[in-house]
Amino acid sequence: MRIALVSPYDWHTPGGVNNHVAQLRREFLERGHQTQILAPGTTEPREPGITIVGRPRPIPASGSTARISLNPRLGQKVRALLAAGRYDVVHVHEPLMPVLPLQALRHARAANPDAITVGTFHATKDGGNRLYSYGRRLLKRWFREVDGKIAVSPPAADYVGRYFPGFYNIIPNGIDVDRFRNPEVARRPELDDGVVNILYVGRAEKRKGLSYLIRAFGTVNARDPRTRLVVVGPNERALSRYRASLERMGRRGVHFVGRVPHDELVSYYRSADVVCSPAVGHESQGYVLLEAMASGVPVVASNIEGYASVVTHRRDGLLVRPKDSFALADALSTLVRDPLLRRRLSAAGAHRVEEYSWPHVTERLLAYYERLRDSRGIPARRPADAAFGDGAGPGDQPSPRRAAAAR
C-alpha cells in the first residue's frame, strides 16, 4: 500500500506523537509499504521520506505548548502532495487539530477516490476541550471524512467521544521493546554505586507532577539515605529553579540530568531501580511507563485514567492518588525496601508490555486498513504492488530485505 502519515506537530520538537509516527513509518517500510510523513517544521529534515508542510507556531495547550502550523493557505500544497502520492491510506494523527490534518482530510479523496482516511486520537485531559467545544459544529464536517477512527487508549476514546460520538478502535502507541530490553546496554557508571535510583523521565511541566515527586523524595531519602532521585528531561529553566530551591533548603540526593540524546535514554532506565511518573492528568496512555516496563524496571505512577489503562495496581506496578506526595513517598519507600516486590512487578510489567510491541501494533493497524478497504469494496494490495507500483518517491522504498523477498 501507499501510506501517508500526517502529524500536526513540529517535526523538530520531540514528542510522543512524532515518535509514534516516525517508528510507524519504519515498520511499514520494513513490511514493503511505501510511506511518507507530512508534518510542519522549520527546516527540511535530513532523513528521506519526510515532507515539511507549514511553519509551526507555539500554542498553549493542556499545561504544555503545542507547536502547530496555523497557515490557512496550506491547502494547495497538501493537495499537490497527496495528488503526487496517490495514497491508498491517509492516516492523520490528531485529525481535528488545525490546520494540516484538516487539509489532509479535505483533499485525500480528491487526490485518490479509492483512498481511505484514518484518524488516530492521542490526547486526553481532565476537563473540557475548548477547540472541540467551540468548534464542534465546524469540525463535524471533517470528522465525517474519517473512515476509520482509532484511539490510543480507552480514556482517549472517552475524551474525544464526548464531543464526537462514534466507534473508536483501540490501538495503542507502540514501543520498541527490544531496544529497551537490550542486555548489552550497561548501567551508567555515575549511578552504579549501590544507591537505589528512582528515575523520573519527562518534561518539567506542572502537569507532569515533578514537584510532588521532589517533595515525596524528601521523605523517602530521610527514611532511606541511600536513595537517589534522577531527573531526566528537557526544560532547563524549570530544572534550574528546582535545583536552586533544593540548594537553599540544603536537600541532597536529587541528580538533575536534563535533556539526554535519544540513544542514551536506555542507559538511564538500565541504571534505575524504580521509575516514577507522578503526572496529575492529561495522559492518554503513559509512554514512560511502557519504556520502564520494557526495561524491566518497576513503576510507581499516579492513579489517573491514562496510566490505569496500562498498569494494574500491585500486579505490574503501584498506583497512588495524584497530587498526594505522602502516598507517593509511601509507595516509593515500599519498593526501596522490598527488592523481591520490585522483581515481581518487573517480571509482570515485562510480560504486559508485549501487547504494546511495535510488531504487534503494526500488524493490528495494517489489518484495520484492510478491513476499511474491504468495507469500501477496494481490492487488497500486496506490499510488493505498492512498493513497485506508480507514485513511488525518494525515501519511500521498502527495506532491501523485503524488496529482495518481493522479487
Short mmCIF file of C-alpha atoms in Angstrom, two decimals:
data_model
loop_
_atom_site.label_atom_id
_atom_site.label_comp_id
_atom_site.label_asym_id
_atom_site.label_seq_id
_atom_site.Cartn_x
_atom_site.Cartn_y
_atom_site.Cartn_z
CA MET A 1 0.00 0.00 0.00
CA ARG A 2 0.92 3.65 -0.39
CA ILE A 3 0.50 5.29 3.02
CA ALA A 4 0.67 8.93 4.07
CA LEU A 5 1.19 9.63 7.79
CA VAL A 6 0.19 13.16 8.84
CA SER A 7 1.28 14.80 12.10
CA PRO A 8 0.10 18.25 13.21
CA TYR A 9 3.17 18.85 15.39
CA ASP A 10 6.53 20.46 14.66
CA TRP A 11 8.71 17.66 13.36
CA HIS A 12 11.81 19.14 15.00
CA THR A 13 10.32 19.17 18.52
CA PRO A 14 10.49 15.78 20.29
CA GLY A 15 7.12 14.42 21.36
CA GLY A 16 5.09 11.27 21.70
CA VAL A 17 3.00 11.68 18.53
CA ASN A 18 6.01 12.38 16.29
CA ASN A 19 7.97 9.49 17.81
CA HIS A 20 4.99 7.23 17.14
CA VAL A 21 4.68 8.40 13.53
CA ALA A 22 8.43 8.03 12.82
CA GLN A 23 8.57 4.48 14.15
CA LEU A 24 5.35 3.54 12.37
CA ARG A 25 6.86 4.63 9.07
CA ARG A 26 9.91 2.41 9.70
CA GLU A 27 7.67 -0.55 10.50
CA PHE A 28 5.61 -0.02 7.34
CA LEU A 29 8.72 0.25 5.17
CA GLU A 30 10.07 -2.95 6.70
CA ARG A 31 6.89 -4.66 5.51
CA GLY A 32 7.21 -3.24 1.99
CA HIS A 33 4.68 -0.39 2.12
CA GLN A 34 5.56 2.93 0.51
CA THR A 35 5.21 5.50 3.31
CA GLN A 36 5.59 9.28 3.51
CA ILE A 37 5.29 11.63 6.51
CA LEU A 38 3.74 15.10 6.24
CA ALA A 39 4.38 17.45 9.17
CA PRO A 40 5.15 21.12 9.87
CA GLY A 41 8.70 22.19 10.63
CA THR A 42 11.26 24.96 10.47
CA THR A 43 13.79 23.28 8.15
CA GLU A 44 13.78 20.36 5.76
CA PRO A 45 14.84 17.20 7.63
CA ARG A 46 17.86 15.26 6.51
CA GLU A 47 16.16 11.89 6.60
CA PRO A 48 14.22 10.88 3.48
CA GLY A 49 10.52 10.19 3.45
CA ILE A 50 9.53 13.30 5.45
CA THR A 51 7.95 16.35 3.81
CA ILE A 52 7.69 19.61 5.72
CA VAL A 53 4.32 21.34 5.26
CA GLY A 54 3.88 24.68 7.02
CA ARG A 55 5.83 26.56 9.66
CA PRO A 56 4.88 25.79 13.29
CA ARG A 57 3.84 28.34 15.89
CA PRO A 58 3.74 27.76 19.68
CA ILE A 59 0.20 27.47 21.07
CA PRO A 60 -0.52 26.90 24.81
CA ALA A 61 -2.45 23.66 25.29
CA SER A 62 -3.29 21.50 28.33
CA GLY A 63 -0.48 22.79 30.52
CA SER A 64 2.04 22.39 27.72
CA THR A 65 2.86 24.05 24.40
CA ALA A 66 1.82 22.61 21.05
CA ARG A 67 3.84 23.74 18.03
CA ILE A 68 1.46 23.52 15.06
CA SER A 69 1.02 25.30 11.75
CA LEU A 70 -1.84 27.78 11.55
CA ASN A 71 -1.30 28.84 7.94
CA PRO A 72 -4.73 28.75 6.22
CA ARG A 73 -3.04 28.58 2.82
CA LEU A 74 -1.62 25.08 3.24
CA GLY A 75 -4.41 23.53 1.21
CA GLN A 76 -2.83 23.97 -2.19
CA LYS A 77 0.46 22.34 -1.16
CA VAL A 78 -1.30 19.49 0.63
CA ARG A 79 -3.49 18.84 -2.39
CA ALA A 80 -0.46 18.70 -4.68
CA LEU A 81 1.47 16.35 -2.36
CA LEU A 82 -1.45 13.95 -1.99
CA ALA A 83 -2.12 14.02 -5.73
CA ALA A 84 1.51 13.17 -6.46
CA GLY A 85 1.50 10.26 -3.99
CA ARG A 86 -1.98 8.89 -4.82
CA TYR A 87 -2.00 7.25 -1.40
CA ASP A 88 -4.18 4.26 -0.61
CA VAL A 89 -4.28 5.30 3.07
CA VAL A 90 -4.08 8.80 4.52
CA HIS A 91 -3.56 8.27 8.25
CA VAL A 92 -3.94 11.53 10.17
CA HIS A 93 -2.84 11.81 13.78
CA GLU A 94 -4.97 14.17 15.86
CA PRO A 95 -7.18 14.64 12.78
CA LEU A 96 -9.20 17.58 14.14
CA MET A 97 -6.20 19.75 15.00
CA PRO A 98 -5.61 22.82 12.82
CA VAL A 99 -4.52 23.20 10.08
CA LEU A 100 -2.55 20.46 8.37
CA PRO A 101 -4.71 17.49 9.49
CA LEU A 102 -7.92 19.15 8.30
CA GLN A 103 -6.40 19.93 4.91
CA ALA A 104 -5.25 16.32 4.56
CA LEU A 105 -8.80 15.10 5.22
CA ARG A 106 -10.17 17.69 2.81
CA HIS A 107 -8.02 16.64 -0.14
CA ALA A 108 -7.39 12.90 0.43
CA ARG A 109 -10.17 11.58 -1.82
CA ALA A 110 -9.78 14.28 -4.44
CA ALA A 111 -6.23 13.01 -4.88
CA ASN A 112 -7.32 9.35 -4.99
CA PRO A 113 -11.04 8.38 -4.98
CA ASP A 114 -10.11 4.96 -3.56
CA ALA A 115 -8.17 6.41 -0.62
CA ILE A 116 -9.29 5.59 2.89
CA THR A 117 -8.77 8.09 5.68
CA VAL A 118 -7.84 7.03 9.20
CA GLY A 119 -7.64 9.26 12.25
CA THR A 120 -5.82 8.46 15.49
CA PHE A 121 -6.77 10.42 18.60
CA HIS A 122 -3.91 10.50 21.10
CA ALA A 123 -4.97 13.11 23.64
CA THR A 124 -6.91 13.10 26.86
CA LYS A 125 -7.20 15.62 29.67
CA ASP A 126 -9.21 16.39 32.74
CA GLY A 127 -11.96 18.87 31.97
CA GLY A 128 -13.07 20.07 28.57
CA ASN A 129 -11.51 20.85 25.21
CA ARG A 130 -12.23 24.38 24.02
CA LEU A 131 -11.32 23.59 20.42
CA TYR A 132 -13.77 20.68 20.32
CA SER A 133 -16.42 22.52 22.33
CA TYR A 134 -16.49 25.80 20.41
CA GLY A 135 -15.61 24.32 17.02
CA ARG A 136 -17.74 21.20 17.20
CA ARG A 137 -20.24 22.30 14.56
CA LEU A 138 -17.49 23.11 12.05
CA LEU A 139 -15.32 20.12 12.95
CA LYS A 140 -18.18 17.66 12.44
CA ARG A 141 -17.80 18.31 8.72
CA TRP A 142 -14.24 16.93 8.81
CA PHE A 143 -14.98 14.26 11.39
CA ARG A 144 -17.36 12.68 8.86
CA GLU A 145 -14.46 12.46 6.39
CA VAL A 146 -12.63 9.95 8.61
CA ASP A 147 -13.33 6.37 7.54
CA GLY A 148 -11.58 4.69 10.46
CA LYS A 149 -11.32 6.14 13.95
CA ILE A 150 -8.61 5.00 16.37
CA ALA A 151 -7.92 6.00 19.97
CA VAL A 152 -4.70 5.01 21.70
CA SER A 153 -6.48 4.07 24.94
CA PRO A 154 -9.99 3.87 26.42
CA PRO A 155 -9.53 7.26 28.17
CA ALA A 156 -8.58 8.84 24.83
CA ALA A 157 -11.70 7.33 23.22
CA ASP A 158 -13.92 8.58 26.05
CA TYR A 159 -12.40 12.04 25.79
CA VAL A 160 -13.00 12.61 22.07
CA GLY A 161 -16.28 10.67 22.25
CA ARG A 162 -17.79 13.34 24.50
CA TYR A 163 -17.79 15.70 21.53
CA PHE A 164 -17.84 13.34 18.56
CA PRO A 165 -19.70 10.11 19.43
CA GLY A 166 -18.84 7.04 17.44
CA PHE A 167 -16.94 3.76 17.47
CA TYR A 168 -13.22 4.08 18.17
CA ASN A 169 -10.92 1.14 17.57
CA ILE A 170 -8.44 0.96 20.48
CA ILE A 171 -4.91 0.53 19.08
CA PRO A 172 -2.22 1.79 21.46
CA ASN A 173 1.01 3.60 20.81
CA GLY A 174 3.77 1.12 20.10
CA ILE A 175 7.12 0.74 21.80
CA ASP A 176 10.43 -0.73 20.66
CA VAL A 177 10.59 -3.41 23.35
CA ASP A 178 13.86 -4.90 22.07
CA ARG A 179 15.61 -1.53 22.30
CA PHE A 180 14.78 -1.05 25.97
CA ARG A 181 15.36 -4.72 26.78
CA ASN A 182 18.82 -4.79 25.17
CA PRO A 183 21.08 -6.63 27.67
CA GLU A 184 24.20 -5.12 26.09
CA VAL A 185 23.37 -1.67 27.48
CA ALA A 186 25.33 -1.16 30.71
CA ARG A 187 24.39 0.80 33.81
CA ARG A 188 25.77 4.33 33.91
CA PRO A 189 28.98 4.37 36.00
CA GLU A 190 27.99 7.51 37.94
CA LEU A 191 24.78 5.79 39.05
CA ASP A 192 26.22 2.35 39.73
CA ASP A 193 27.32 2.78 43.35
CA GLY A 194 24.86 0.70 45.35
CA VAL A 195 22.42 3.57 45.88
CA VAL A 196 18.76 2.86 44.98
CA ASN A 197 17.96 5.02 41.95
CA ILE A 198 14.45 6.43 41.47
CA LEU A 199 14.15 7.70 37.89
CA TYR A 200 11.88 10.43 36.53
CA VAL A 201 11.72 10.87 32.74
CA GLY A 202 9.72 13.74 31.25
CA ARG A 203 9.39 17.45 30.78
CA ALA A 204 9.49 19.64 33.89
CA GLU A 205 5.93 20.87 33.37
CA LYS A 206 3.27 21.37 36.01
CA ARG A 207 1.04 18.61 34.63
CA LYS A 208 3.87 16.08 34.88
CA GLY A 209 3.85 16.37 38.68
CA LEU A 210 7.61 16.64 39.26
CA SER A 211 7.10 18.98 42.22
CA TYR A 212 5.08 16.28 44.05
CA LEU A 213 7.82 13.73 43.39
CA ILE A 214 10.56 16.03 44.70
CA ARG A 215 8.57 16.58 47.90
CA ALA A 216 7.93 12.85 48.23
CA PHE A 217 11.59 12.06 47.70
CA GLY A 218 12.49 14.24 50.68
CA THR A 219 10.55 11.79 52.86
CA VAL A 220 11.94 8.72 51.06
CA ASN A 221 15.51 9.94 51.44
CA ALA A 222 15.01 10.75 55.13
CA ARG A 223 13.81 7.18 55.69
CA ASP A 224 16.49 5.58 53.48
CA PRO A 225 19.52 7.86 52.90
CA ARG A 226 20.99 5.52 50.29
CA THR A 227 18.45 6.63 47.71
CA ARG A 228 18.80 8.98 44.76
CA LEU A 229 16.28 10.76 42.54
CA VAL A 230 17.46 11.07 38.93
CA VAL A 231 15.57 13.62 36.82
CA VAL A 232 15.90 13.23 33.04
CA GLY A 233 14.13 15.54 30.59
CA PRO A 234 14.12 18.93 28.87
CA ASN A 235 13.10 22.39 30.16
CA GLU A 236 16.38 23.57 31.67
CA ARG A 237 14.84 26.76 33.04
CA ALA A 238 12.36 24.90 35.23
CA LEU A 239 15.02 22.41 36.32
CA SER A 240 17.29 25.29 37.34
CA ARG A 241 14.54 26.64 39.59
CA TYR A 242 14.09 23.24 41.24
CA ARG A 243 17.85 22.92 41.69
CA ALA A 244 18.18 26.36 43.27
CA SER A 245 15.27 25.69 45.63
CA LEU A 246 16.76 22.41 46.84
CA GLU A 247 20.15 24.02 47.39
CA ARG A 248 18.56 26.74 49.54
CA MET A 249 16.88 24.06 51.67
CA GLY A 250 20.06 22.01 51.92
CA ARG A 251 18.40 18.97 50.34
CA ARG A 252 20.61 16.34 48.73
CA GLY A 253 20.18 13.22 46.67
CA VAL A 254 18.48 14.79 43.63
CA HIS A 255 20.52 14.45 40.43
CA PHE A 256 19.30 16.72 37.59
CA VAL A 257 20.44 15.37 34.21
CA GLY A 258 18.35 17.50 31.84
CA ARG A 259 17.81 16.53 28.21
CA VAL A 260 19.70 13.45 27.04
CA PRO A 261 20.24 12.14 23.49
CA HIS A 262 17.67 9.54 22.46
CA ASP A 263 20.34 6.84 22.24
CA GLU A 264 21.41 7.38 25.87
CA LEU A 265 17.96 7.13 27.42
CA VAL A 266 18.08 3.34 27.66
CA SER A 267 21.18 3.51 29.88
CA TYR A 268 19.26 5.61 32.43
CA TYR A 269 16.45 3.06 32.55
CA ARG A 270 19.09 0.34 32.90
CA SER A 271 20.50 2.22 35.92
CA ALA A 272 17.11 2.68 37.61
CA ASP A 273 15.70 0.55 40.41
CA VAL A 274 12.29 2.27 40.30
CA VAL A 275 10.67 4.56 37.71
CA CYS A 276 8.17 7.13 38.95
CA SER A 277 5.70 9.10 36.86
CA PRO A 278 3.58 11.39 39.10
CA ALA A 279 1.58 13.16 36.36
CA VAL A 280 -1.58 14.87 37.58
CA GLY A 281 -3.64 14.29 34.42
CA HIS A 282 -3.78 14.78 30.64
CA GLU A 283 -2.05 11.43 29.96
CA SER A 284 -3.77 9.22 27.42
CA GLN A 285 -1.52 6.19 27.83
CA GLY A 286 1.80 6.71 29.61
CA TYR A 287 4.70 6.05 27.27
CA VAL A 288 7.24 6.44 30.07
CA LEU A 289 5.58 3.57 31.91
CA LEU A 290 5.91 1.34 28.84
CA GLU A 291 9.59 2.24 28.47
CA ALA A 292 10.18 1.33 32.12
CA MET A 293 8.28 -1.95 31.84
CA ALA A 294 10.18 -2.88 28.69
CA SER A 295 13.42 -2.10 30.55
CA GLY A 296 12.44 -4.43 33.40
CA VAL A 297 12.02 -1.66 35.98
CA PRO A 298 9.05 -1.50 38.39
CA VAL A 299 6.89 1.62 38.18
CA VAL A 300 5.10 3.90 40.61
CA ALA A 301 2.58 6.19 38.94
CA SER A 302 -0.42 8.39 39.60
CA ASN A 303 -3.77 6.64 39.50
CA ILE A 304 -5.09 8.59 36.54
CA GLU A 305 -7.11 7.10 33.68
CA GLY A 306 -4.33 7.01 31.11
CA TYR A 307 -1.90 5.28 33.46
CA ALA A 308 -4.51 2.92 34.88
CA SER A 309 -5.18 1.67 31.34
CA VAL A 310 -1.58 0.40 31.25
CA VAL A 311 -0.78 -0.52 34.88
CA THR A 312 -2.84 -2.65 37.24
CA HIS A 313 -2.14 -1.78 40.86
CA ARG A 314 0.07 -4.32 42.66
CA ARG A 315 0.07 -6.62 39.63
CA ASP A 316 2.53 -4.85 37.33
CA GLY A 317 3.12 -1.57 39.18
CA LEU A 318 1.93 0.63 42.03
CA LEU A 319 -0.67 3.37 41.55
CA VAL A 320 -1.22 6.21 44.03
CA ARG A 321 -3.57 9.17 44.33
CA PRO A 322 -2.46 12.06 42.10
CA LYS A 323 -1.05 15.15 43.82
CA ASP A 324 -0.50 13.17 47.04
CA SER A 325 3.18 13.41 47.99
CA PHE A 326 2.66 11.35 51.16
CA ALA A 327 1.10 8.43 49.28
CA LEU A 328 3.82 8.71 46.65
CA ALA A 329 6.53 8.60 49.34
CA ASP A 330 4.98 5.51 50.94
CA ALA A 331 4.80 3.63 47.62
CA LEU A 332 8.39 4.51 46.73
CA SER A 333 9.63 3.53 50.20
CA THR A 334 7.84 0.20 49.88
CA LEU A 335 9.76 -0.61 46.69
CA VAL A 336 13.05 0.75 48.02
CA ARG A 337 12.85 -1.62 50.99
CA ASP A 338 11.45 -4.67 49.17
CA PRO A 339 13.66 -5.96 46.33
CA LEU A 340 11.51 -9.11 45.99
CA LEU A 341 8.45 -6.97 45.24
CA ARG A 342 10.50 -4.97 42.75
CA ARG A 343 11.44 -8.17 40.92
CA ARG A 344 7.87 -9.46 40.91
CA LEU A 345 6.46 -6.23 39.50
CA SER A 346 9.28 -6.05 36.94
CA ALA A 347 8.52 -9.54 35.64
CA ALA A 348 4.80 -8.80 35.37
CA GLY A 349 5.46 -5.49 33.62
CA ALA A 350 7.80 -7.13 31.11
CA HIS A 351 5.03 -9.58 30.22
CA ARG A 352 2.37 -6.86 30.00
CA VAL A 353 4.38 -4.61 27.68
CA GLU A 354 4.49 -7.23 24.92
CA GLU A 355 0.97 -6.13 23.96
CA TYR A 356 2.46 -2.76 23.01
CA SER A 357 5.40 -4.03 20.95
CA TRP A 358 5.73 -2.44 17.54
CA PRO A 359 5.29 -5.66 15.53
CA HIS A 360 2.03 -6.33 17.37
CA VAL A 361 0.72 -2.76 16.97
CA THR A 362 1.76 -2.51 13.31
CA GLU A 363 0.00 -5.72 12.31
CA ARG A 364 -3.15 -4.55 14.05
CA LEU A 365 -3.03 -1.27 12.10
CA LEU A 366 -2.46 -2.98 8.76
CA ALA A 367 -5.33 -5.38 9.43
CA TYR A 368 -7.55 -2.39 10.24
CA TYR A 369 -6.57 -0.67 6.99
CA GLU A 370 -7.54 -3.79 5.05
CA ARG A 371 -10.90 -4.06 6.84
CA LEU A 372 -11.66 -0.47 5.91
CA ARG A 373 -10.67 -1.10 2.30
CA ASP A 374 -12.83 -4.24 2.22
CA SER A 375 -15.80 -2.26 3.53
CA ARG A 376 -15.39 0.13 0.58
CA GLY A 377 -15.04 -2.75 -1.90
CA ILE A 378 -11.42 -1.86 -2.70
CA PRO A 379 -9.28 -4.87 -3.72
CA ALA A 380 -6.47 -5.81 -1.32
CA ARG A 381 -2.96 -4.88 -2.44
CA ARG A 382 0.17 -6.85 -1.69
CA PRO A 383 3.12 -4.89 -0.24
CA ALA A 384 5.08 -5.57 -3.42
CA ASP A 385 2.36 -3.94 -5.52
CA ALA A 386 2.70 -0.74 -3.51
CA ALA A 387 6.47 -0.85 -3.36
CA PHE A 388 6.99 -1.11 -7.12
CA GLY A 389 3.82 0.50 -8.42
CA ASP A 390 3.39 4.04 -9.69
CA GLY A 391 3.87 7.05 -7.49
CA ALA A 392 6.98 5.86 -5.63
CA GLY A 393 9.12 8.74 -4.46
CA PRO A 394 12.56 9.17 -2.91
CA GLY A 395 12.84 7.76 0.58
CA ASP A 396 9.75 5.61 0.16
CA GLN A 397 11.35 2.32 -0.83
CA PRO A 398 10.98 -0.81 1.28
CA SER A 399 13.92 -2.27 3.13
CA PRO A 400 16.39 -4.22 0.95
CA ARG A 401 15.47 -7.48 2.70
CA ARG A 402 11.76 -7.02 1.91
CA ALA A 403 12.47 -5.82 -1.62
CA ALA A 404 14.55 -8.92 -2.29
CA ALA A 405 11.76 -11.10 -0.97
CA ALA A 406 9.28 -9.36 -3.26
CA ARG A 407 11.44 -10.09 -6.28
#
